[in-house]
Coordinates of C-alpha atoms and ligand atoms in Angstrom, one line a residue:
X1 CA 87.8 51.9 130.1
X2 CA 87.0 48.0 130.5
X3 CA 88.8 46.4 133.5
X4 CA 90.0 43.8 132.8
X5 CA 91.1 44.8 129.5
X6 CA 89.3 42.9 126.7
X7 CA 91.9 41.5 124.1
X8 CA 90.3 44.0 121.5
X9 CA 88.3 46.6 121.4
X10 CA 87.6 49.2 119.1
X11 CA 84.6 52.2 119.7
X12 CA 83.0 54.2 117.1
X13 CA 81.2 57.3 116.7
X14 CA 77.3 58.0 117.9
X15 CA 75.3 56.4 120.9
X16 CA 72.9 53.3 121.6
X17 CA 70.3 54.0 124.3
X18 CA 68.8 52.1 126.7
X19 CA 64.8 53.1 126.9
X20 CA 61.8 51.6 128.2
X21 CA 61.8 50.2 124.9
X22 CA 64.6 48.3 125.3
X23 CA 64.2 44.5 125.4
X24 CA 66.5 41.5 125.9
X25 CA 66.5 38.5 123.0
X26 CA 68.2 35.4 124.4
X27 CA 66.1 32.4 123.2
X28 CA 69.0 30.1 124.0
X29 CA 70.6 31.9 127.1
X30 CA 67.5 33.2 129.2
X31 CA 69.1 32.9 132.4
X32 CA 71.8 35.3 131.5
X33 CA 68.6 37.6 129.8
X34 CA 67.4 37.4 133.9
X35 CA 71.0 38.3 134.9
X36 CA 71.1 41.0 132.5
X37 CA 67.6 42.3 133.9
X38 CA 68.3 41.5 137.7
X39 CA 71.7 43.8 137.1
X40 CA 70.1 46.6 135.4
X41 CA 66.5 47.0 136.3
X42 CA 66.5 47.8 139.9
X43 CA 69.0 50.4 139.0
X44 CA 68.1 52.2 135.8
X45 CA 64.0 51.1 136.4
X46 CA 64.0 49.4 133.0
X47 CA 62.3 46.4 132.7
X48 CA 64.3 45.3 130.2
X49 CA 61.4 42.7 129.2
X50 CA 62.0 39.6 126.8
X51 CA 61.9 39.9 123.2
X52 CA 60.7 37.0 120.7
X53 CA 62.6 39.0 117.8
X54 CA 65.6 40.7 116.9
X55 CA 64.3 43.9 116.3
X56 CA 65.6 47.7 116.9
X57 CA 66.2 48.3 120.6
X58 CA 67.1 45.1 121.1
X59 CA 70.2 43.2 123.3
X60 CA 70.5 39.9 121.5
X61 CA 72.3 37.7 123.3
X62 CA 73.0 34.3 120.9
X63 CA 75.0 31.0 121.9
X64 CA 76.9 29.9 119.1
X65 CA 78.7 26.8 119.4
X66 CA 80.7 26.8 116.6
X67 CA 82.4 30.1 116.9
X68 CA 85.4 27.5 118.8
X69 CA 87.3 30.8 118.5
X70 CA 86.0 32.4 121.5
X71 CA 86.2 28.8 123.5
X72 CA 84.4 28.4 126.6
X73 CA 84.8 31.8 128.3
X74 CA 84.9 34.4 125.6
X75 CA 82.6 36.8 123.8
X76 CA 82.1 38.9 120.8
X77 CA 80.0 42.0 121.7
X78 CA 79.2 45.0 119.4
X79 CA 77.5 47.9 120.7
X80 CA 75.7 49.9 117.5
X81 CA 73.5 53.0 117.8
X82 CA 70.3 50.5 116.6
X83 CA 71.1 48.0 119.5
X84 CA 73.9 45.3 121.2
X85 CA 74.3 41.7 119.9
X86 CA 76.7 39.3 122.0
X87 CA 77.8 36.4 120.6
X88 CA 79.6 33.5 123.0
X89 CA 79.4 29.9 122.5
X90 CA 77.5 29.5 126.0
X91 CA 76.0 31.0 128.8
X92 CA 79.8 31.5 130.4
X93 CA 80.7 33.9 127.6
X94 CA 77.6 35.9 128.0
X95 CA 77.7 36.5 131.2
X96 CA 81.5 38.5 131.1
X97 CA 79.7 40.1 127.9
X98 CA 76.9 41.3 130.1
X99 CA 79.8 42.5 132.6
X100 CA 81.6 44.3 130.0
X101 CA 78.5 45.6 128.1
X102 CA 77.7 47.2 132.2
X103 CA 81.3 48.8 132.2
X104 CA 80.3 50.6 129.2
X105 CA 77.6 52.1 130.9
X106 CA 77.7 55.4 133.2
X107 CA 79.8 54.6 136.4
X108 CA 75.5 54.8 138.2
X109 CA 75.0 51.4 136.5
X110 CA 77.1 50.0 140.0
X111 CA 74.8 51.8 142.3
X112 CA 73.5 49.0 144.3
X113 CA 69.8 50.7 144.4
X114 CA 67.9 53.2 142.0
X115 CA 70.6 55.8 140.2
X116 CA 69.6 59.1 137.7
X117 CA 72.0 58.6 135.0
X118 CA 71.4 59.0 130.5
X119 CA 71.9 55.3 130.3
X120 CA 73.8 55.9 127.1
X121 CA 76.9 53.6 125.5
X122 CA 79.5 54.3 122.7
X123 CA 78.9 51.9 120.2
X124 CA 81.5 49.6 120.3
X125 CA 83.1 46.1 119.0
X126 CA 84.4 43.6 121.3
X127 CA 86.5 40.2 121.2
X128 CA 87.8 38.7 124.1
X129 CA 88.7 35.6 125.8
X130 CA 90.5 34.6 129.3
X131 CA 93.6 33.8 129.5
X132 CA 93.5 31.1 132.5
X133 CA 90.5 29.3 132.7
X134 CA 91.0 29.6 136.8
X135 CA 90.6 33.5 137.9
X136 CA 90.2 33.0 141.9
X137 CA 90.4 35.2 144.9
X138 CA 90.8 33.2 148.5
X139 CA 88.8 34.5 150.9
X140 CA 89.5 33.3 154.8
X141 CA 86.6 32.9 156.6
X142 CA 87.5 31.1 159.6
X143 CA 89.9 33.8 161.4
X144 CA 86.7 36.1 161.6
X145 CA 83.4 35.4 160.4
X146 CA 81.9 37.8 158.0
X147 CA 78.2 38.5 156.9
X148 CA 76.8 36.5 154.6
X149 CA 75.3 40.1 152.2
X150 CA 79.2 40.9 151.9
X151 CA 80.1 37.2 150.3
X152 CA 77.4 38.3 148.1
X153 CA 78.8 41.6 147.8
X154 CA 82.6 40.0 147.5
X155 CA 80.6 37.1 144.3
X156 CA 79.2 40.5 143.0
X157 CA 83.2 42.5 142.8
X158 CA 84.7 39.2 141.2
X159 CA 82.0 38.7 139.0
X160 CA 82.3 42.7 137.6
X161 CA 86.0 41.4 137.4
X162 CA 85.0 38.6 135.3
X163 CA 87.1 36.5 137.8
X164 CA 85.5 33.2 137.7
X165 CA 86.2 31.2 141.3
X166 CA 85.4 32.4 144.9
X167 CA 87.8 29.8 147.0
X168 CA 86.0 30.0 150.7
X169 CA 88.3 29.1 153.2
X170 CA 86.1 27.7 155.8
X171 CA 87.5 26.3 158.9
X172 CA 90.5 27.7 161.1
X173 CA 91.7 27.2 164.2
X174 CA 89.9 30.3 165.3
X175 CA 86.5 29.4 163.9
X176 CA 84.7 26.7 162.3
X177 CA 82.5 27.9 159.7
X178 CA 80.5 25.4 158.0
X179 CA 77.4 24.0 159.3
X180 CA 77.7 19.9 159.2
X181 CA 74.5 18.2 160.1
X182 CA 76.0 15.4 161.3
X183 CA 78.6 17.1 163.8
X184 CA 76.6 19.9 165.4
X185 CA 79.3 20.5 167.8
X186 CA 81.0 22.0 165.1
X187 CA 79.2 25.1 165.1
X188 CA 77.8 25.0 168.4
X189 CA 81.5 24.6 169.8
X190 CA 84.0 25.3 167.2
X191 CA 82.4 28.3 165.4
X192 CA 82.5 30.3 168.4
X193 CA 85.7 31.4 170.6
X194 CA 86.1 32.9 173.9
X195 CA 88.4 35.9 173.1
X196 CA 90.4 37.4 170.3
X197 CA 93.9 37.7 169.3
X198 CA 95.1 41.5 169.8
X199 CA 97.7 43.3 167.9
X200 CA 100.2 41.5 165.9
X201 CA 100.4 37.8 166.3
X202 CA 103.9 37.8 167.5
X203 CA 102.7 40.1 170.3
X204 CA 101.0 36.4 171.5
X205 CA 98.4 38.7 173.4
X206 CA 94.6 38.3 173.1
X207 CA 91.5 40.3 175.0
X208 CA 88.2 39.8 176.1
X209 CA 86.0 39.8 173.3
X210 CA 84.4 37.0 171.9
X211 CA 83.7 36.3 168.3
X212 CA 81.6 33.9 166.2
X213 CA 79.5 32.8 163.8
X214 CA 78.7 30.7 161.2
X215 CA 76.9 29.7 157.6
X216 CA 74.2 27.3 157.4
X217 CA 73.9 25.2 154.9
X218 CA 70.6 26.8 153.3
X219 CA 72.8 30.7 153.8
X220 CA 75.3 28.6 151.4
X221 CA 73.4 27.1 149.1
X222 CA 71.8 30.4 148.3
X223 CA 75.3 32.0 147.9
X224 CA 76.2 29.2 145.4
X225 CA 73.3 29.9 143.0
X226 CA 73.8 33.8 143.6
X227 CA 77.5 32.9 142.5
X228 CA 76.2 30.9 139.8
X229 CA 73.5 32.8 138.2
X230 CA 77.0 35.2 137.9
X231 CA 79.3 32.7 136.7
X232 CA 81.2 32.4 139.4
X233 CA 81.9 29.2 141.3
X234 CA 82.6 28.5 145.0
X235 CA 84.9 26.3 145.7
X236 CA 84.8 25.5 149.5
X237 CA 88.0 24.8 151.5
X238 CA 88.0 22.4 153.9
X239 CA 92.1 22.5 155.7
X240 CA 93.3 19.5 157.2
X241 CA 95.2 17.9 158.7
X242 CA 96.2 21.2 160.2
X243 CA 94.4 24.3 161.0
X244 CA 92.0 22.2 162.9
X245 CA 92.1 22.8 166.5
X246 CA 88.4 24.6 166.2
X247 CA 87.1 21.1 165.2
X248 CA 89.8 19.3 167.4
X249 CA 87.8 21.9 170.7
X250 CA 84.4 20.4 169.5
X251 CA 85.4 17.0 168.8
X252 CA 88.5 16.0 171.0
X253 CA 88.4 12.8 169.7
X254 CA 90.0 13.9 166.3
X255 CA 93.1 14.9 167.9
X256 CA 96.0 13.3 169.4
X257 CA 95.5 14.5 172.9
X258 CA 92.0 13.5 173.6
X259 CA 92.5 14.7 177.7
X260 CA 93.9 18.0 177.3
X261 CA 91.5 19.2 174.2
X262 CA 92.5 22.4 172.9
X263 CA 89.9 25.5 172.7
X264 CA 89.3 27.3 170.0
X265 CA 92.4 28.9 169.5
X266 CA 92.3 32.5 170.7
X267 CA 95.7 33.8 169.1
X268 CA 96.9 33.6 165.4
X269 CA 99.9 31.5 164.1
X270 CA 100.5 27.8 163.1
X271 CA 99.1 25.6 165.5
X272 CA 100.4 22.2 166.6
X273 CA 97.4 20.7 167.3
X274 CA 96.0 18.4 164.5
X275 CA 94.5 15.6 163.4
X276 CA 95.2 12.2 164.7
X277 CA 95.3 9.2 161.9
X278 CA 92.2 7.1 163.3
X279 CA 90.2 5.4 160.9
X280 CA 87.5 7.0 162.8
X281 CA 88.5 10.5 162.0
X282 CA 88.9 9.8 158.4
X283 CA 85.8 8.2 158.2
X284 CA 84.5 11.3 160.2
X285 CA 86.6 13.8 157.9
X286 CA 84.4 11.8 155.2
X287 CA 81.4 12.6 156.1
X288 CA 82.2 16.0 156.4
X289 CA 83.6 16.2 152.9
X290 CA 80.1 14.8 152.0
X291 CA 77.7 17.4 153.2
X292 CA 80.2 19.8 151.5
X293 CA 79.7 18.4 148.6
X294 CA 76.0 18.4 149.2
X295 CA 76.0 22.1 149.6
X296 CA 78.6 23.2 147.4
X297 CA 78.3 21.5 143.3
X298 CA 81.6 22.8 142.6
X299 CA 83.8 20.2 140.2
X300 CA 87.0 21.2 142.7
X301 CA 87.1 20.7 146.2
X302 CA 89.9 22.2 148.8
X303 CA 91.3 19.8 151.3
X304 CA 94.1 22.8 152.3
X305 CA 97.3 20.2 153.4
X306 CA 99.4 23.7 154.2
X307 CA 101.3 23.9 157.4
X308 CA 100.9 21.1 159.4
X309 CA 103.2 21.1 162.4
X310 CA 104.7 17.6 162.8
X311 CA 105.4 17.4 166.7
X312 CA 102.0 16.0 167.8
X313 CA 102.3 13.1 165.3
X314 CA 105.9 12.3 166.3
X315 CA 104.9 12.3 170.1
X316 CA 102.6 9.8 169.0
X317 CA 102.3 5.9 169.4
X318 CA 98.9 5.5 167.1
X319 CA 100.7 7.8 164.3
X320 CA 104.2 5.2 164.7
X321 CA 101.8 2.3 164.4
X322 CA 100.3 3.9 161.6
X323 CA 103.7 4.9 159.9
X324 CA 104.6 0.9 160.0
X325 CA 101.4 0.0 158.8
X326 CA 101.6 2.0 155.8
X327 CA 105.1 1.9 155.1
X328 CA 105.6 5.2 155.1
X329 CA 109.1 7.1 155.7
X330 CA 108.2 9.1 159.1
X331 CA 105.7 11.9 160.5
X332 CA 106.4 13.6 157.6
X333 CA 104.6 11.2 155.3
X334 CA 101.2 11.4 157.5
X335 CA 100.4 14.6 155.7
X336 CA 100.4 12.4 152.2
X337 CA 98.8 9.3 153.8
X338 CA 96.0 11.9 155.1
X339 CA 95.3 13.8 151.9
X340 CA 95.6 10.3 150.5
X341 CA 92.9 9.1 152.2
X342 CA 90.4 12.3 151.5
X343 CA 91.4 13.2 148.1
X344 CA 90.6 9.7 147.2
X345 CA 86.9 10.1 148.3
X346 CA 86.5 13.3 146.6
X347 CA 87.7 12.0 143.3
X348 CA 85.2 8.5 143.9
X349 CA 82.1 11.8 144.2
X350 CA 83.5 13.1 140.6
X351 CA 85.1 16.3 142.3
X352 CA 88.4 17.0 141.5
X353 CA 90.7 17.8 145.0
X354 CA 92.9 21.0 145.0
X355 CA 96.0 21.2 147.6
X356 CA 98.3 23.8 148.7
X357 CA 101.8 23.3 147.5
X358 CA 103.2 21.1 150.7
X359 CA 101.6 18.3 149.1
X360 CA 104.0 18.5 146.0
X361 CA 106.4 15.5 146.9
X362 CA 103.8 13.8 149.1
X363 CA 102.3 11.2 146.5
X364 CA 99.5 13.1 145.9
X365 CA 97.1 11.8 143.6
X366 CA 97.9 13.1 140.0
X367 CA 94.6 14.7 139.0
X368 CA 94.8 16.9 142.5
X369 CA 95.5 20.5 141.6
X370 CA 98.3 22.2 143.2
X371 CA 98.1 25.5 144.4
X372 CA 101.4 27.4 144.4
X373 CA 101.3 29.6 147.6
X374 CA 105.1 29.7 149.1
X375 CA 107.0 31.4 146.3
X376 CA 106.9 31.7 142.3
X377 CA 109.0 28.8 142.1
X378 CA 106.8 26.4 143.2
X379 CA 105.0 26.5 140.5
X380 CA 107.6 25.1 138.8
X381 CA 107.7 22.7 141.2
X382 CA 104.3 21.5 141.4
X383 CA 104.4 21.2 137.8
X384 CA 107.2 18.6 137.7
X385 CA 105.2 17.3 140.3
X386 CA 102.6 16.2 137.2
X387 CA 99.8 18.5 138.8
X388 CA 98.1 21.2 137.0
X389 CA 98.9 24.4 139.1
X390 CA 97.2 27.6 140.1
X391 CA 99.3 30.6 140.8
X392 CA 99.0 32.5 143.8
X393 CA 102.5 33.4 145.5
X394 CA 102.1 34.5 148.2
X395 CA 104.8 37.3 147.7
X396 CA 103.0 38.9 144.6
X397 CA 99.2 37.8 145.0
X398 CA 98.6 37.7 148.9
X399 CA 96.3 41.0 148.9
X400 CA 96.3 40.7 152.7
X401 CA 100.1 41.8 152.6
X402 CA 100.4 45.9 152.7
X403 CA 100.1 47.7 149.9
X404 CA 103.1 50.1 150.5
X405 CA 106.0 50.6 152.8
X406 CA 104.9 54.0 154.1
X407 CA 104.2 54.3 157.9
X408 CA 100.2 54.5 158.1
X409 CA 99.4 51.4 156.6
X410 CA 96.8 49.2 158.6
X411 CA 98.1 46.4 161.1
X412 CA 98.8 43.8 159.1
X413 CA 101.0 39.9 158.9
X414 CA 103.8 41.6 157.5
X415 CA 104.3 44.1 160.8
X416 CA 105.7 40.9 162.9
X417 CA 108.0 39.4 160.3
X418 CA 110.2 40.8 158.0
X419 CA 110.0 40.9 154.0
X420 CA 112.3 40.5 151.8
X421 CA 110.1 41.2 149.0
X422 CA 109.1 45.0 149.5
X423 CA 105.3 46.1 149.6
X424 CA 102.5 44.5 147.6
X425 CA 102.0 47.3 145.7
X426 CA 99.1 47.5 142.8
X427 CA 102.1 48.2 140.3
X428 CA 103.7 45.1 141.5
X429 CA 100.6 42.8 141.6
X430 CA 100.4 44.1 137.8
X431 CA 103.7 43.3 136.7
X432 CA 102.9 39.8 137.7
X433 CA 103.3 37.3 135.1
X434 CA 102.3 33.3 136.3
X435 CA 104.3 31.6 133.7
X436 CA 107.3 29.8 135.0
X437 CA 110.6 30.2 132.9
X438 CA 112.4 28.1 130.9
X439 CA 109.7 24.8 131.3
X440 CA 109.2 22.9 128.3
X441 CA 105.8 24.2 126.5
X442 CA 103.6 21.1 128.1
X443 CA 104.0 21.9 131.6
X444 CA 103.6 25.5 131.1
X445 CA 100.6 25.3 130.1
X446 CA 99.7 23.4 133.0
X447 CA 99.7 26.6 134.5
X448 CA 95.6 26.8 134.9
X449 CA 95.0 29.7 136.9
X450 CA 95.6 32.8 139.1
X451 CA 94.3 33.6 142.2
X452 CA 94.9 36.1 144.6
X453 CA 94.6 35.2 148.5
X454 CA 93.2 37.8 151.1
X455 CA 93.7 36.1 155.1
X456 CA 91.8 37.8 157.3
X457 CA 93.2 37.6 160.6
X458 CA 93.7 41.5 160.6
X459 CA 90.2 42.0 158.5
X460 CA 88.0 41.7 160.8
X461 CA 85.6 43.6 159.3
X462 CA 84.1 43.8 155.7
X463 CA 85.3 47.2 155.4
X464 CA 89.0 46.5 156.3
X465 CA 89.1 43.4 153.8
X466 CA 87.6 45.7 151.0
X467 CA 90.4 48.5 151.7
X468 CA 92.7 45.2 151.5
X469 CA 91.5 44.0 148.5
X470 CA 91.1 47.5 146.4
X471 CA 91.6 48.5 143.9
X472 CA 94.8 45.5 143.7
X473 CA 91.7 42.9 142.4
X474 CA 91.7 45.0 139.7
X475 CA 95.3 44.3 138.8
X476 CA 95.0 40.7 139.8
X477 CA 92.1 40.4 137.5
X478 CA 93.4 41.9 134.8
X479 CA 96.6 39.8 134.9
X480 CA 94.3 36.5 135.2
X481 CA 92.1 37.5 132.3
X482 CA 95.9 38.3 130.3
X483 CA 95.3 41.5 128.5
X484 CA 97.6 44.0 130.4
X485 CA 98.8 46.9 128.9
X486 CA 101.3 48.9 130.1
X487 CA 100.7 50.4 134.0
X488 CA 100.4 53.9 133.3
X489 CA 97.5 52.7 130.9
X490 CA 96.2 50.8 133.6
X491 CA 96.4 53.2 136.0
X492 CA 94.1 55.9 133.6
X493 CA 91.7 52.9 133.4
X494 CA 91.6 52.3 137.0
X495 CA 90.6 56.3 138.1
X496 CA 87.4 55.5 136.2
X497 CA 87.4 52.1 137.4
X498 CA 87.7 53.3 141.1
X499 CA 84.1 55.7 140.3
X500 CA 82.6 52.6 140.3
X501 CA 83.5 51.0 143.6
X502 CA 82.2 54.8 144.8
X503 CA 78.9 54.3 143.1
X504 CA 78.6 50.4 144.5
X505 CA 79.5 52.2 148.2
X506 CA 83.1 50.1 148.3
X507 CA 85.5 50.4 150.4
X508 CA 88.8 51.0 148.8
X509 CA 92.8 52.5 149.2
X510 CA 92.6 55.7 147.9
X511 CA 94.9 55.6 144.4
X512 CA 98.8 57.2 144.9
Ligands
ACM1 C1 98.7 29.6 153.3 O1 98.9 30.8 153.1 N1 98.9 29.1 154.5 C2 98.2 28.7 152.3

C-alpha cells in the first residue's frame, strides 16, 4: 500500500516488530539513523538507540556505492521477521527507504505526537528508483503568507511522498516574502498590504483587511536543514522582471514610474508594473540574489521571467536607450537582456538558474532550466530550445485548479475564466505522462522532472491549500516517482493512503 508505488515489491508471510529493543545500525549514514529516530520516537516512544552491530532487532541502514543499479535516489529494503536492512548507495536513497519502511507501518506512525498502535510490519522486499531526478511541488507564498510550522508541515507531506524539491515562490506583487538585510524596506514595506483582493479576480474588487508577513532569514535557514535532514531541497523563487510591484512599493526606484509608485498591489492578476533596466536595479537585483543564496544552498535558483507585461518598457525612454545599446529587437527582448543579466550571476555563484517557459526563445543561457508551465507542448519546445525541462502544465499539474466540475467546489482561478481542459481531477493528474511525443531519444530525456504548482491567491489559509493539494500530490507523486499502475489500483492504495493524512490531522477532499 506504498504511495508512490515502489517499482517492485513483493511481501511475505510472518511479522517484524519494532520493540524497545529495536536499534538502528547506520555506521555510514547516521544522519538518516537520527531521521529514522526523530520520525519514529516521539510517536511510538522507542528510542530506537544506535547499534555498533548487525544483530537481531536491528534496522541496518548501509551505503553502498557500487550497487550503480539503484543510482543516486534508489533503495533496496527487505523487511524480515529477524529485522530490516536498507541498502542505497547514499544517504538520498535511505532516506525514501526510511519513508517507505514508515508506510509499512500502522497508519499511527503519521500521528504528529504520541499514538497506541502494535508497531508491527509484513516482512517485505523492496527495489525502487525515481523516475525524474526533479519531483517538485510550487508553492506561492507571496499572494498570502503562510506560517512557517505548515512549510514544515508542506517539507514533511513531500518528503512522505518521496518528492524531492519544495520550489518557494517568494515575492508577488501582493507580498514580498523574503527578508533581505540590505533592503529592509522590503519587508517593512512590501511584505505588508493595505487590503485584500475579494472574490474572483475578475470581480477587480478588494476589502478592508490587511494582510502580511514575512520569513526571516534565520525562520529560513531552519526550514532548509528541516528540508534537508528529509531530503528535500528548497529551491527559492525570486520573479522578475515581473510580479514585482511589492518591491517596486518599497523601492520606487526599481520601477519605471519613480513619481507615481505603485502600492502593494491589493487585487490579483498580471500587473504592468515592473522593473526598469538601470544598472542600478540589476546591481540591486544582485545583491538580492546574494543573500538568497546565502540562506538558501540549493544548486538551482528561480529567477521566474513569466508574464511580464511589456507596456511600461515601451512607454519608456531609458528601456529605448537600453534596447539600442544592446542591440536588441524591441521591449520584447528586455525580458532576455534581464534574465541575461541575473542568470549570469547565479551561474558565476555555482547555482544553476531555472526559468519559466517565456524565456524559451529569449537567449537564455543554455544551462538555465526551463520550466514548462503554459501547456504540454512547451516542453517540447523548451527542449528544442537546448534547455533541460521540468514539467508542470499548468493544465494537468496546477493543483490550485478545481478538482471537479460539480457546483460546490471552493472559489478558485478557474471561476473567472473559462477552460477548455475540464477539471483537474485526481484521475486526470494520474493519467499524466511528462514525456513529449515523437522527440528524438536525446531531448526526451532532457525531460528532468515533474512538479506540480499550487498558487495561492484563493488559499489563504493552510487548510484551504491542503484541501487543494489532497490527496492529487499523491497522484502527482506517484507519476514523478514513474511507477503507476492502473487508477483503480491507485485508487485502493490511496483509501489507505488518505488514513494517513487523518492520522497527521491533514486537511484533504474527501475521495469520490
Ligand atoms: C505561472 O503560472 N505564472 C508560472
Amino acid at each position: 500500500m506504498l504511495i508512490p508505488r515502489p517499482v517492485s515489491i513483493s511481501d511475505s508471510a510472518g511479522s517484524f516488530a519494532l520493540t524497545p529493543a529495536t536499534a538502528i545500525h547506520a555506521p555510514d549514514a547516521p544522519e538518516v539513523a537520527a531521521l529514522l529516530r526523530e520520525l519514529l520516537t516521539p510517536v511510538t516512544g522507542l528510542p530506537l538507540p544506535d547499534a555498533a552491530e548487525h544483530g537481531p532487532h536491528t534496522i541496518a541502514l548501509h551505503v553502498d556505492p557500487g550497487a550503480t543499479d539503484l543510482g543516486a535516489e534508489g533503495y533496496r529494503l527487505d523487511v524480515a521477521r529477524t529485522g530490516v536492512t536498507a541498502v542505497a548507495t547514499g544517504p538520498a536513497g535511505l532516506r525514501w527507504a526510511v519513508q517507505a519502511f514508515r508506510q509499512l507501518l500502522p497508519v499511527a506512525a503519521f500521528a504528529r505526537g504520541p499514538a497506541d498502535a502494535a508497531w508491527t510490519v509484513t516482512p517485505v522486499s523492496v527495489v525502487d528508483t525515481p523516475r525524474y531526478p526533479w519531483r517538485g511541488l510550487l508553492l506561492d507564498v507571496g499572494r498570502w503568507h503562510k506560517p512557517v510550522a505548515w512549510l514544515r508541515t508542506v517539507v514533511d507531506l513531500l518528503a512522505m511522498h518521496r518528492m524531492n524539491v519544495l520550489h518557494l515562490h517568494l515575492t508577488e506583487d501582493q507580498g514580498w516574502r523574503f527578508e533581505v538585510r540590505k533592503y529592509p524596506r522590503l519587508t517593512e514595506v512590501g511584505a505588508f498590504r493595505r487590503a485584500s483582493p475579494a472574490g474572483h479576480e475578475t470581480d477587480n474588487a478588494s476589502d478592508d483587511t490587511p494582510h502580511g508577513g514575512f520569513y526571516t532569514q534565520d525562520e529560513l535557514r531552519d526550514l532548509v536543514a528541516y528540508a534537508a535532514r528529509r531530503g528535500v531541497t528548497i529551491v527559492p523563487e525570486i520573479d522578475l522582471p515581473g510580479h514585482m510591484q511589492a518591491a517596486i512599493a518599497a523601492y520606487p526606484r526599481l520601477g519605471n514610474d519613480p513619481e507615481n509608485p505603485p502600492e502593494v498591489w491589493t487585487r490579483f492578476g498580471v500587473s504592468t508594473r515592473v522593473l526598469n533596466v538601470a544598472d542600478e536595479t540589476v546591481a540591486f537585483v544582485k545583491d538580492v540574489l546574494d543573500e538568497l543564496m546565502d540562506v538558501f544552498p540549493s544548486p538551482w535558483i528561480h529567477l521566474g521571467g513569466d508574464e511580464v507585461p511589456l507596456d511600461e518598457w515601451q512607454a519608456s525612454p531609458e528601456a529605448a536607450r537600453r534596447i539600442a545599446a544592446e542591440g536588441l529587437d524591441g521591449a520584447g527582448d528586455l525580458l532576455g537582456w534581464w534574465i541575461r543579466q541575473v542568470a549570469a550571476h547565479v551561474t558565476a555563484a555555482g547555482r544553476r538558474p531555472v526559468l519559466w517557459d517565456e524565456l524559451v526563445g529569449q537567449s537564455a543561457p543554455a544551462d538555465a532550466i526551463v520550466m514548462a508551465w503554459r501547456g504540454h507542448d512547451r516542453i517540447a519546445d523548451g527542449l528544442r530550445d537546448g534547455h533541460d525541462v521540468i514539467a508542470t502544465p499548468h493544465e494537468h499539474l496546477y493543483l490550485n485548479y478545481p478538482a471537479s466540475d460539480a457546483p460546490g467546489e471552493p472559489l478558485s482561478i478557474r471561476d473567472g475564466y473559462p477552460d477548455p481542459h475540464g477539471p483537474t481531477t485526481l484521475d486526470s493528474v494520474y493519467a499524466y505522462r511528462a514525456e513529449p511525443a515523437g522527440l528524438p531519444q536525446e531531448l526526451a530525456s532532457r525531460v528532468v522532472g515533474v512538479q506540480a504548482n499550487m498558487w495561492c491567491e484563493y488559499a489563504p489559509t493552510a487548510e484551504r491549500a491542503e484541501y487543494d493539494l489532497l490527496p492529487r500530490l499523491a497522484a502527482v507523486a506517484e507519476v514523478a516517482w514513474g511507477a503507476t499502475t492502473d487508477p483503480a489500483a491507485f485508487r485502493t492504495r490511496l483509501a489507505t493512503h488518505v488514513r494517513r493524512f487523518d492520522a497527521a490531522g491533514l486537511t484533504y477532499r474527501p475521495l469520490d
